Amino acid sequence: YMTNAGLILEGLSKAGLTTFGGVNAPYVWLKTPDGIDSWQFFDQLLERANVVGTPGSGFGAHGEGYFRLSAFGLREQVEEAIERIAKNPG
């Protein structure tokens, strides 16, 4: 899963998204683009890229404006999800 985390970090960074984490933990956080809230980003990501993650607001008020992706999963699925996100970042 840590290899997947690296793929997520690299792919999202190349797509122009600001990322955090994923180095010592299997979760990658990203700043939601264009100031949209975390639930709006969840909806857009699901609708446009068919990818599901966790809105940061679910972790409390300080999580708003962020979104969490998990590196648990098959490498092929992670690669496909990153490709979809890169084409439809928000």
PDB file of C-alpha atoms in Angstrom:
ATOM      1  CA  TYR A   1       0.000   0.000   0.000  1.00  0.00           C
ATOM      2  CA  MET A   2       2.910   2.402   0.509  1.00  0.00           C
ATOM      3  CA  THR A   3       3.816   2.006  -3.166  1.00  0.00           C
ATOM      4  CA  ASN A   4       0.230   2.971  -3.945  1.00  0.00           C
ATOM      5  CA  ALA A   5       0.534   5.996  -1.669  1.00  0.00           C
ATOM      6  CA  GLY A   6       3.576   7.102  -3.646  1.00  0.00           C
ATOM      7  CA  LEU A   7       1.670   6.698  -6.900  1.00  0.00           C
ATOM      8  CA  ILE A   8      -1.198   8.777  -5.537  1.00  0.00           C
ATOM      9  CA  LEU A   9       1.146  11.532  -4.341  1.00  0.00           C
ATOM     10  CA  GLU A  10       2.993  11.661  -7.638  1.00  0.00           C
ATOM     11  CA  GLY A  11      -0.123  11.515  -9.806  1.00  0.00           C
ATOM     12  CA  LEU A  12      -2.048  14.161  -7.887  1.00  0.00           C
ATOM     13  CA  SER A  13       0.962  16.470  -7.745  1.00  0.00           C
ATOM     14  CA  LYS A  14       1.408  16.159 -11.522  1.00  0.00           C
ATOM     15  CA  ALA A  15      -2.293  17.014 -11.890  1.00  0.00           C
ATOM     16  CA  GLY A  16      -1.623  20.268 -10.036  1.00  0.00           C
ATOM     17  CA  LEU A  17      -3.239  19.316  -6.733  1.00  0.00           C
ATOM     18  CA  THR A  18      -1.620  20.094  -3.372  1.00  0.00           C
ATOM     19  CA  THR A  19      -1.009  16.882  -1.444  1.00  0.00           C
ATOM     20  CA  PHE A  20      -0.005  15.926   2.083  1.00  0.00           C
ATOM     21  CA  GLY A  21       0.845  12.654   3.825  1.00  0.00           C
ATOM     22  CA  GLY A  22       1.278   9.300   2.160  1.00  0.00           C
ATOM     23  CA  VAL A  23       4.919   9.025   3.212  1.00  0.00           C
ATOM     24  CA  ASN A  24       4.588   7.156   6.512  1.00  0.00           C
ATOM     25  CA  ALA A  25       0.906   6.283   6.319  1.00  0.00           C
ATOM     26  CA  PRO A  26      -1.393   4.824   3.657  1.00  0.00           C
ATOM     27  CA  TYR A  27      -3.534   7.959   3.437  1.00  0.00           C
ATOM     28  CA  VAL A  28      -3.018  10.889   1.116  1.00  0.00           C
ATOM     29  CA  TRP A  29      -4.682  14.207   1.800  1.00  0.00           C
ATOM     30  CA  LEU A  30      -5.260  16.842  -0.826  1.00  0.00           C
ATOM     31  CA  LYS A  31      -6.395  20.418  -0.669  1.00  0.00           C
ATOM     32  CA  THR A  32      -9.696  20.785  -2.479  1.00  0.00           C
ATOM     33  CA  PRO A  33      -9.241  22.901  -5.607  1.00  0.00           C
ATOM     34  CA  ASP A  34     -10.720  26.348  -6.183  1.00  0.00           C
ATOM     35  CA  GLY A  35     -11.882  26.732  -2.591  1.00  0.00           C
ATOM     36  CA  ILE A  36     -14.755  24.256  -2.905  1.00  0.00           C
ATOM     37  CA  ASP A  37     -15.772  22.503   0.278  1.00  0.00           C
ATOM     38  CA  SER A  38     -14.910  18.885   0.919  1.00  0.00           C
ATOM     39  CA  TRP A  39     -18.431  17.562   0.279  1.00  0.00           C
ATOM     40  CA  GLN A  40     -18.677  19.445  -3.025  1.00  0.00           C
ATOM     41  CA  PHE A  41     -15.344  17.918  -4.018  1.00  0.00           C
ATOM     42  CA  PHE A  42     -16.626  14.473  -2.986  1.00  0.00           C
ATOM     43  CA  ASP A  43     -19.681  14.929  -5.235  1.00  0.00           C
ATOM     44  CA  GLN A  44     -17.624  16.217  -8.175  1.00  0.00           C
ATOM     45  CA  LEU A  45     -15.030  13.459  -7.880  1.00  0.00           C
ATOM     46  CA  LEU A  46     -17.717  10.791  -7.727  1.00  0.00           C
ATOM     47  CA  GLU A  47     -19.673  12.252 -10.646  1.00  0.00           C
ATOM     48  CA  ARG A  48     -16.756  13.142 -12.930  1.00  0.00           C
ATOM     49  CA  ALA A  49     -14.146  10.505 -12.100  1.00  0.00           C
ATOM     50  CA  ASN A  50     -16.083   7.690 -10.425  1.00  0.00           C
ATOM     51  CA  VAL A  51     -13.678   7.855  -7.466  1.00  0.00           C
ATOM     52  CA  VAL A  52     -14.648   7.840  -3.796  1.00  0.00           C
ATOM     53  CA  GLY A  53     -12.681   9.262  -0.894  1.00  0.00           C
ATOM     54  CA  THR A  54     -13.401  10.871   2.461  1.00  0.00           C
ATOM     55  CA  PRO A  55     -14.389  14.526   2.804  1.00  0.00           C
ATOM     56  CA  GLY A  56     -12.126  16.252   5.314  1.00  0.00           C
ATOM     57  CA  SER A  57     -15.062  17.767   7.168  1.00  0.00           C
ATOM     58  CA  GLY A  58     -15.775  14.265   8.490  1.00  0.00           C
ATOM     59  CA  PHE A  59     -12.659  14.693  10.639  1.00  0.00           C
ATOM     60  CA  GLY A  60     -13.866  17.940  12.197  1.00  0.00           C
ATOM     61  CA  ALA A  61     -13.907  21.621  11.368  1.00  0.00           C
ATOM     62  CA  HIS A  62     -10.175  21.769  10.627  1.00  0.00           C
ATOM     63  CA  GLY A  63     -10.582  19.079   7.966  1.00  0.00           C
ATOM     64  CA  GLU A  64     -12.806  21.288   5.831  1.00  0.00           C
ATOM     65  CA  GLY A  65     -11.183  22.168   2.523  1.00  0.00           C
ATOM     66  CA  TYR A  66      -9.298  18.868   2.403  1.00  0.00           C
ATOM     67  CA  PHE A  67     -10.023  15.395   1.073  1.00  0.00           C
ATOM     68  CA  ARG A  68      -8.524  12.016   1.995  1.00  0.00           C
ATOM     69  CA  LEU A  69      -7.736   9.133  -0.307  1.00  0.00           C
ATOM     70  CA  SER A  70      -6.672   5.682   0.835  1.00  0.00           C
ATOM     71  CA  ALA A  71      -3.777   3.747  -0.676  1.00  0.00           C
ATOM     72  CA  PHE A  72      -5.363   0.412   0.226  1.00  0.00           C
ATOM     73  CA  GLY A  73      -6.375  -1.353  -2.951  1.00  0.00           C
ATOM     74  CA  LEU A  74      -4.939  -3.000  -6.006  1.00  0.00           C
ATOM     75  CA  ARG A  75      -2.207  -1.077  -7.807  1.00  0.00           C
ATOM     76  CA  GLU A  76      -4.120  -1.220 -11.091  1.00  0.00           C
ATOM     77  CA  GLN A  77      -7.181   0.328  -9.452  1.00  0.00           C
ATOM     78  CA  VAL A  78      -5.092   3.066  -7.849  1.00  0.00           C
ATOM     79  CA  GLU A  79      -3.442   3.869 -11.182  1.00  0.00           C
ATOM     80  CA  GLU A  80      -6.830   4.054 -12.887  1.00  0.00           C
ATOM     81  CA  ALA A  81      -8.302   6.255 -10.151  1.00  0.00           C
ATOM     82  CA  ILE A  82      -5.356   8.683 -10.355  1.00  0.00           C
ATOM     83  CA  GLU A  83      -5.711   8.852 -14.119  1.00  0.00           C
ATOM     84  CA  ARG A  84      -9.418   9.674 -13.754  1.00  0.00           C
ATOM     85  CA  ILE A  85      -8.762  12.326 -11.112  1.00  0.00           C
ATOM     86  CA  ALA A  86      -6.030  13.917 -13.239  1.00  0.00           C
ATOM     87  CA  LYS A  87      -8.500  14.283 -16.113  1.00  0.00           C
ATOM     88  CA  ASN A  88     -11.221  15.705 -13.823  1.00  0.00           C
ATOM     89  CA  PRO A  89      -9.537  17.324 -10.805  1.00  0.00           C
ATOM     90  CA  GLY A  90     -12.504  19.363  -9.706  1.00  0.00           C
TER      91      GLY A  90
END
